[in-house]
Coordinates of C-alpha atoms and ligand atoms in Angstrom, one line a residue:
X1 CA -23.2 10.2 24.1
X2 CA -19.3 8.9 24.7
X3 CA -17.7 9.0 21.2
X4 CA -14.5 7.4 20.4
X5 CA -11.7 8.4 17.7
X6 CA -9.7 5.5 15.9
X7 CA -6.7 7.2 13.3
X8 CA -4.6 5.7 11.0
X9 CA -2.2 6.7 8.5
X10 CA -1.4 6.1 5.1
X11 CA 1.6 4.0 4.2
X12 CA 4.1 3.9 1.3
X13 CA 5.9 1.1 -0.6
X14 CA 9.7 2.1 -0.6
X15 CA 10.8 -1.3 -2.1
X16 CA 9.5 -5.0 -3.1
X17 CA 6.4 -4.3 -5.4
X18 CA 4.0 -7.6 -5.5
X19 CA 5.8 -9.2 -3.3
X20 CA 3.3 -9.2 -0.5
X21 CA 1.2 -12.1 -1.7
X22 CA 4.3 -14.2 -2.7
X23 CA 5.8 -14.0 1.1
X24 CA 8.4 -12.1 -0.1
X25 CA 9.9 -8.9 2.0
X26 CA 9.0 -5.5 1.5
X27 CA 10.5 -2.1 3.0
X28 CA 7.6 0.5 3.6
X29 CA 7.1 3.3 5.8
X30 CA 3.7 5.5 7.0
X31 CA 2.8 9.2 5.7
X32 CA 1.4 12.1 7.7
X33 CA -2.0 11.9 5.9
X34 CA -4.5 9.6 7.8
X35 CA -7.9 8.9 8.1
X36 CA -10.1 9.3 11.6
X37 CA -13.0 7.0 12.1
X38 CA -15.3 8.9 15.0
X39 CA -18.2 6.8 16.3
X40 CA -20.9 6.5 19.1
X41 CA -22.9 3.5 20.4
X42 CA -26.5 3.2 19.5
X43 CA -29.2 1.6 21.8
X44 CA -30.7 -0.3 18.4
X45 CA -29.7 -2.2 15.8
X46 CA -29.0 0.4 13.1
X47 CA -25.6 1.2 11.4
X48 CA -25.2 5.1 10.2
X49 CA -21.9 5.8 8.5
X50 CA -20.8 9.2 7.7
X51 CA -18.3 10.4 4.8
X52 CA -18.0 13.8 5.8
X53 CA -15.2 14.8 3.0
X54 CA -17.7 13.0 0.4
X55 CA -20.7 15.0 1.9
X56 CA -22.7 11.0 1.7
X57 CA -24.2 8.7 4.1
X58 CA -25.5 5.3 4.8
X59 CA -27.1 3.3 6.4
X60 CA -28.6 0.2 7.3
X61 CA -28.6 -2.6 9.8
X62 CA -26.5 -5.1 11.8
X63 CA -28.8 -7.9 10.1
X64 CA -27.6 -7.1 6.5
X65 CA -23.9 -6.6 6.0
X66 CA -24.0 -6.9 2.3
X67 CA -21.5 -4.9 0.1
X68 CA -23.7 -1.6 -0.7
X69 CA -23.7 -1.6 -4.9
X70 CA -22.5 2.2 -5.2
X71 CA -20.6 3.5 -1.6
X72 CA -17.5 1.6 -1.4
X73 CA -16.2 3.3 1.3
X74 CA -19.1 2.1 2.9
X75 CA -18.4 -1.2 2.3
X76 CA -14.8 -1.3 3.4
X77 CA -16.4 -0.6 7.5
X78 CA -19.2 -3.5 5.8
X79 CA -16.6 -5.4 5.2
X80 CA -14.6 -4.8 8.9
X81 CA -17.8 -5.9 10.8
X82 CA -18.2 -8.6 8.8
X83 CA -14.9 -9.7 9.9
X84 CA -15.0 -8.7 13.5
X85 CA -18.6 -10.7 13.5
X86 CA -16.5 -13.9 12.3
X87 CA -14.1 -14.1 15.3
X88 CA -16.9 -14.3 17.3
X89 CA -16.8 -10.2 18.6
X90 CA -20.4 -9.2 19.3
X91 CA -21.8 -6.2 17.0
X92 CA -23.9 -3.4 18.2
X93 CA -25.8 -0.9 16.6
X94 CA -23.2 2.3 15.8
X95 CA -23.3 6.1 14.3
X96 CA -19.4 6.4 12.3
X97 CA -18.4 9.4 10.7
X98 CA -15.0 9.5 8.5
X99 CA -12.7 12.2 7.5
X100 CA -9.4 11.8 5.7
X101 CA -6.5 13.9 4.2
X102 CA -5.5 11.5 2.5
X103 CA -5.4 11.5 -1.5
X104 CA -7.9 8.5 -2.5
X105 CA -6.6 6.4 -5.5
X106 CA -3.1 7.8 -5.0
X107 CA -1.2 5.1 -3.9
X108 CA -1.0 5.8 -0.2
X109 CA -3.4 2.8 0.7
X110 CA -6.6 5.1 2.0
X111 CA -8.7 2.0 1.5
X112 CA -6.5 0.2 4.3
X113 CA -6.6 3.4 6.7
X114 CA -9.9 3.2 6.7
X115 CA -10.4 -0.2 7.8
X116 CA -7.4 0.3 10.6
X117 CA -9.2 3.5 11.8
X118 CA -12.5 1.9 11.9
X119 CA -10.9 -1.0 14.1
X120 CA -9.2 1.0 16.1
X121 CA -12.7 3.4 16.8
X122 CA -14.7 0.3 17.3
X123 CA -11.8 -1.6 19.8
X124 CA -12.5 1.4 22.0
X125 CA -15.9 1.6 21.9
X126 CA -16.9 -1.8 22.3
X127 CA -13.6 -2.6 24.9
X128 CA -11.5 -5.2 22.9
X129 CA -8.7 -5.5 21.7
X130 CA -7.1 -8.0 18.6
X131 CA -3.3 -8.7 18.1
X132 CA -1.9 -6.4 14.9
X133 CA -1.7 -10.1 12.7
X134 CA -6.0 -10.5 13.2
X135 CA -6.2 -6.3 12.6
X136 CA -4.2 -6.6 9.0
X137 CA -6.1 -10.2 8.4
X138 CA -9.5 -8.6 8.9
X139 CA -8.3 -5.1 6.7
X140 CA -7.7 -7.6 4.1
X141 CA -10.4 -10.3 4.2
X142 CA -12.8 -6.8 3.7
X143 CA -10.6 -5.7 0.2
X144 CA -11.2 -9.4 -0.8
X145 CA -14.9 -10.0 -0.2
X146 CA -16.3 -6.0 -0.6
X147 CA -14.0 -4.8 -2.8
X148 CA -12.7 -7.9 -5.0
X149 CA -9.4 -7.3 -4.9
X150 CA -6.6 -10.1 -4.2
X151 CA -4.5 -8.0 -2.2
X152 CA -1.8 -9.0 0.2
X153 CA -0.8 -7.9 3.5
X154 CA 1.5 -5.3 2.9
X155 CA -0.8 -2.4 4.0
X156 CA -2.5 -3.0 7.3
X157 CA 1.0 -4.5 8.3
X158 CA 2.8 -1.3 7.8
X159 CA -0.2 1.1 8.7
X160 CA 0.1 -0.5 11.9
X161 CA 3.2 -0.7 12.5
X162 CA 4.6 2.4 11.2
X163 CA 7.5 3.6 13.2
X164 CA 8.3 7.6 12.9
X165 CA 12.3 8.0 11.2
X166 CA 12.3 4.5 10.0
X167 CA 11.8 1.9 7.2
X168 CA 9.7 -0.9 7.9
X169 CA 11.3 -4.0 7.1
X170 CA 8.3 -6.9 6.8
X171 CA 8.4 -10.4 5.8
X172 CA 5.7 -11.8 4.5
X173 CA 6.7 -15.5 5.4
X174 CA 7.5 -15.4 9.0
X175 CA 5.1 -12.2 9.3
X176 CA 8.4 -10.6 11.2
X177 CA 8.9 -6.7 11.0
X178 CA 12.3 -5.1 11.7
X179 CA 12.6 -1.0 12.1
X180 CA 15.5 0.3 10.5
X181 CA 16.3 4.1 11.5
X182 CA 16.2 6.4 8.0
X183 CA 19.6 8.5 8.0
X184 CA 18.7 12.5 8.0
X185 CA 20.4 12.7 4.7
X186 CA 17.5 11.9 2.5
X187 CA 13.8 12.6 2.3
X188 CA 10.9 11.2 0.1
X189 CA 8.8 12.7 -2.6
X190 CA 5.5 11.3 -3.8
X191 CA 4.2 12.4 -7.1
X192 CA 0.6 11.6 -8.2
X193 CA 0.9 10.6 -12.0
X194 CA -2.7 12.2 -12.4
X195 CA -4.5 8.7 -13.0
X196 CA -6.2 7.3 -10.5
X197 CA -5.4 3.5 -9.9
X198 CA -8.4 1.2 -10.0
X199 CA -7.1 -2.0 -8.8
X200 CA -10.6 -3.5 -8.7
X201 CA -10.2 -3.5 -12.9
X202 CA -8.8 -7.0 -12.7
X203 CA -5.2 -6.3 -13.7
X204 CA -3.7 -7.1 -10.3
X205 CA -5.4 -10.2 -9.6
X206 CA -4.3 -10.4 -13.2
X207 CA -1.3 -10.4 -12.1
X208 CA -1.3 -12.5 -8.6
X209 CA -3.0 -15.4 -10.7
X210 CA 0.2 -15.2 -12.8
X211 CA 2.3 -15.4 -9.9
X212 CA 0.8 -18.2 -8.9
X213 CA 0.7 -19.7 -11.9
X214 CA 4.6 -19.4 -12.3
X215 CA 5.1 -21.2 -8.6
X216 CA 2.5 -23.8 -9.6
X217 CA 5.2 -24.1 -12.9
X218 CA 8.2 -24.5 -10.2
X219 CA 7.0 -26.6 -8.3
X220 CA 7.3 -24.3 -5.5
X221 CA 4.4 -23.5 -2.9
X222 CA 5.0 -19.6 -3.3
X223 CA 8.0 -17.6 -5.3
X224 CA 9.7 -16.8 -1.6
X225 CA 11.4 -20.2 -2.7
X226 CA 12.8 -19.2 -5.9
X227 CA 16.3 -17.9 -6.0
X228 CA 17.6 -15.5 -8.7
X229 CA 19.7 -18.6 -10.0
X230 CA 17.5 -20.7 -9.6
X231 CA 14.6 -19.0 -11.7
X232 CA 17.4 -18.1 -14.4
X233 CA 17.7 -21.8 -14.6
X234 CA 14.6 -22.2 -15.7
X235 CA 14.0 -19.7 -17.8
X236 CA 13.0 -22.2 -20.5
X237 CA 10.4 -23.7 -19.1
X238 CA 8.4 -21.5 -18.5
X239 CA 6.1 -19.5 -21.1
X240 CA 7.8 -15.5 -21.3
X241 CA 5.0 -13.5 -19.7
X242 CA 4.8 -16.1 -16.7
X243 CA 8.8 -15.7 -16.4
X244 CA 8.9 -12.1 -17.0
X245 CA 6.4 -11.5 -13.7
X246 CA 8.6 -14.0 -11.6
X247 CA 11.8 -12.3 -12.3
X248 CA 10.0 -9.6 -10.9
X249 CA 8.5 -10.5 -7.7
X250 CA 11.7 -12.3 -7.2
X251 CA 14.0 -9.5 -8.3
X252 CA 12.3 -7.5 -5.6
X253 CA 12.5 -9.4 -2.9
X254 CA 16.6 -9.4 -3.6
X255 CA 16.8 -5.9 -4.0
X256 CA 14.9 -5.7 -0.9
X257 CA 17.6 -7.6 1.1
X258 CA 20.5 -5.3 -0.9
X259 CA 18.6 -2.5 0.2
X260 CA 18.4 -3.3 3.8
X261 CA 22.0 -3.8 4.2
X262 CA 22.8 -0.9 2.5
X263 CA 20.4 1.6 4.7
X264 CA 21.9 -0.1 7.7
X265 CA 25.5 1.2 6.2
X266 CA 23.6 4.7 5.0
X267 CA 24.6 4.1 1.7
X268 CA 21.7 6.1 0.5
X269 CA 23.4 6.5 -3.2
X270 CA 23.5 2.3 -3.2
X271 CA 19.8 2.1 -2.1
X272 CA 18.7 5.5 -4.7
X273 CA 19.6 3.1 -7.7
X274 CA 17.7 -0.3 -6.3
X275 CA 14.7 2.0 -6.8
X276 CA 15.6 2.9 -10.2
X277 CA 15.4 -1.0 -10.8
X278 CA 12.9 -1.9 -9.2
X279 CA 10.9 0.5 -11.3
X280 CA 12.7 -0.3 -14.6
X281 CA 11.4 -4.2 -13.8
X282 CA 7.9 -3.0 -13.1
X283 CA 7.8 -1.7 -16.6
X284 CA 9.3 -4.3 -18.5
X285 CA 9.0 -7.3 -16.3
X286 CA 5.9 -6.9 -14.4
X287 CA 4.2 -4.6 -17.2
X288 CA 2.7 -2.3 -13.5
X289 CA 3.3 1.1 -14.6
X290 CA 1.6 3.5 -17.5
X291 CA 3.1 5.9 -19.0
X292 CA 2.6 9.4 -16.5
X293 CA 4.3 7.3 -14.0
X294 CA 7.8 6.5 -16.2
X295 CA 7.7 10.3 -17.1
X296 CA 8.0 11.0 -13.5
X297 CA 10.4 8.7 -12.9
X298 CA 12.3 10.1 -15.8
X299 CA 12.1 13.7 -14.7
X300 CA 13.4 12.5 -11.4
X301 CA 16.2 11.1 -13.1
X302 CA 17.1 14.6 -14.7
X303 CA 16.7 16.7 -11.4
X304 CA 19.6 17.8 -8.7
X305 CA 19.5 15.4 -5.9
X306 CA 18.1 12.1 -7.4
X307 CA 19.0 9.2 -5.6
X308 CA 15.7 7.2 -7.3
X309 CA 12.5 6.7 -8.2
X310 CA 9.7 4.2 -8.8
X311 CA 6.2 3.7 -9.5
X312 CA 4.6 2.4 -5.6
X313 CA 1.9 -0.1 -4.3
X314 CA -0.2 -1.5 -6.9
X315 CA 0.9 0.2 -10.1
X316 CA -1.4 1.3 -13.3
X317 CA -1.5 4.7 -12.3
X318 CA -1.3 6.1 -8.2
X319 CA 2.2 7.7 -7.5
X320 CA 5.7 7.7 -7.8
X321 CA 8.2 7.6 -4.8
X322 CA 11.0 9.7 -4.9
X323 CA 14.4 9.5 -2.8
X324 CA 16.6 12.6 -2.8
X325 CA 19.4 14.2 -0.8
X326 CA 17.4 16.0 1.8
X327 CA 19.9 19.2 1.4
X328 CA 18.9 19.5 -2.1
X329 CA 15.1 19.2 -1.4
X330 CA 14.7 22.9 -2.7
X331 CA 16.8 22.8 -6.1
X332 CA 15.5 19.2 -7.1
X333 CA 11.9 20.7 -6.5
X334 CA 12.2 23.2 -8.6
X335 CA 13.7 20.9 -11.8
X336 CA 11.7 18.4 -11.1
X337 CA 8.4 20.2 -11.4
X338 CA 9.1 22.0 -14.3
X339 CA 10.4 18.9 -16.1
X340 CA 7.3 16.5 -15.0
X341 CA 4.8 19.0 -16.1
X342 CA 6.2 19.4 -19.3
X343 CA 6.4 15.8 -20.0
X344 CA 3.1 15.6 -18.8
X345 CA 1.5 18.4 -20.0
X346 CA -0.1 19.9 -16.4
X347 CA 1.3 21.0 -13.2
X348 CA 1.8 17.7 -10.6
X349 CA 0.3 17.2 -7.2
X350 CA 3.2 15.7 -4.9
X351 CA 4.4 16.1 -1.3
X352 CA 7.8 15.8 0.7
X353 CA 7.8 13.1 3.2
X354 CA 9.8 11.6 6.0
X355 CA 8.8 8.1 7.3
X356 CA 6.1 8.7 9.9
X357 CA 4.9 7.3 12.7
X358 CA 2.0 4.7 13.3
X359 CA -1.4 6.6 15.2
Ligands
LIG401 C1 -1.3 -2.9 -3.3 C2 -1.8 -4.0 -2.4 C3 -0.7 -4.6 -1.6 C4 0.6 -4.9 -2.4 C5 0.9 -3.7 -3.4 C6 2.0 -4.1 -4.4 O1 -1.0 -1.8 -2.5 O2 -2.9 -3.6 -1.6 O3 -1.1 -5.7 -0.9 O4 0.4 -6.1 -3.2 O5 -0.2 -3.3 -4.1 O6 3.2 -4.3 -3.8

């Protein structure tokens, strides 16, 4: 029996939180955790899918590709035939099994590996091929229908496009991407706070609907249009919690472009406190992060090294990003630990990254 292997890695959100959806710009960058998708070719009709970390299984048949009511990762491959099955790609009977490193629920976008992997196991075994714009669209039209959530672009687009010593640069408006080498200097931390985001709980399509609302407010067809002045301007007329999330989404997208320049100069100090920020908006502005998170944040603050921190991805739990001088990787380590766990009261799980490359 010929199998085939699809892999993809995780990704990371370095700058421009919920900004995605709003075709604002984001900098992001893959990990070195992925998932692998293997699969075979059946001569029937059947579908058998394999978590192989989970220890589960299921199956059932090309005929019914109806969200299953308790395996969601089973529903996110669902979800990926459905969409292949919409573009008119002809679907055939398949054994998948899936492995992963990756942390679920951590912030590091397993949900969109695994629907890049499976793509990339079933473009091999069924000989086709889809440009990286249809890939993303179909990762995300499967979080939208099988797992209810309003999500944007951001993470097919930089799983598969992950470029290994640099920062993704993606606009969600003209759907460009720009690589932009990552100086030597600095490395990334990510922290899990300990609570596992559940993004299906409503809160961000909470807060995408608000979005919305606040363009709909503007008179603008998405907050890409808004300027900083121009949203100070109207500050008035629009009701507090509405203006709060639009400063923002469009604070983000500003610090984005700040942050850009100032990578491309290696100010790394410069693009450390844009972090900062960004997460001091999410917790005041865009009301994203819970408590673990701005203990981390703060512990970051207080360690050797620090050049910034911030919650990343969705918010309401997942992980923190942290920049730091690489050459002080060992002392802010140990500081950082030992403060975090005090403040929140266990040991924390976190890992030392450099921008990775795309499988
Ligand atoms: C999650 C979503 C992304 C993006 C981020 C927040 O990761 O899946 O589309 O909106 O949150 O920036």
């Amino acid at each position: 029996m010929n199998t085939h292997l699809g892999t993809a890695h995780g990704r990371v959100e370095v700058l421009g939180n919920h900004t995605d959806y709003n075709q604002g710009l984001v900098l992001a960058m893959g990990v070195e955790y992925a998932t692998e998708v293997v699969g075979s070719n059946r001569t029937d009709e059947r579908l058998f899918f394999k978590a192989k970390d989970l220890k589960e299984s299921w199956e059932g048949n090309l005929q019914d590709l109806s969200p299953s009511p308790d395996k969601m990762w089973a529903n996110y491959i669902l979800g990926v035939l459905r969409g292949l099955k919409d573009r008119g790609i002809p679907l055939k009977g398949i054994n998948l099994e899936v492995s992963s490193n990756l942390p679920m629920g951590a912030g590091l976008s397993s949900s969109a590996a695994l629907t890049v992997a499976t793509q990339r196991c079933l473009q091999k075994l069924w000989n086709f091929s889809l440009p990286p714009i249809e890939m993303a669209k179909i990762s995300q039209e499967s979080e939208h229908r099988y797992a209810g959530v309003k999500c944007g672009l951001l993470d097919p687009m930089t799983i598969l496009h992950a470029k290994r010593d640099h920062l993704l640069l993606l606009d969600f408006r003209s759907l460009g991407v720009e690589s932009i080498p990552f100086p030597s200097t600095a490395t990334f931390i990510i922290a899990a706070c300990g609570e596992k985001h559940a993004l299906v709980d409503g809160e961000y399509n909470e807060r995408r609907a608000s979005c919305e609302e606040a363009s709909r407010l503007l008179g603008v067809s998405s907050l890409r249009e808004v300027t900083p002045d121009r949203l100070l301007a109207s500050k008035g007329k629009l009701p507090d919690r509405i203006y709060r999330r639009a400063l923002h989404v469009v604070g983000e997208t500003d610090r984005v472009t700040s942050a850009s320049s100032l990578l491309k100069k290696g100010d790394m100090a410069g693009f450390g406190k844009l972090l900062d920020e960004s997460h001091e908006s999410s917790r005041i502005n865009f009301e994203n992060s819970i408590s673990p998170l701005d203990q981390l944040c703060e512990s970051s603050k207080k360690s050797p090294g620090h050049l910034g921190a911030r919650l990343s991805g969705g918010g309401f739990g997942g992980s923190t990003l942290h920049l730091i001088q690489a050459h002080r990787q060992t002392e802010f380590l140990a500081t950082f630990q030992k403060e975090a766990a005090r403040r929140l009261g266990h040991p924390i799980e976190f890992f030392v990254t450099r921008p990775s490359g795309s499988a």
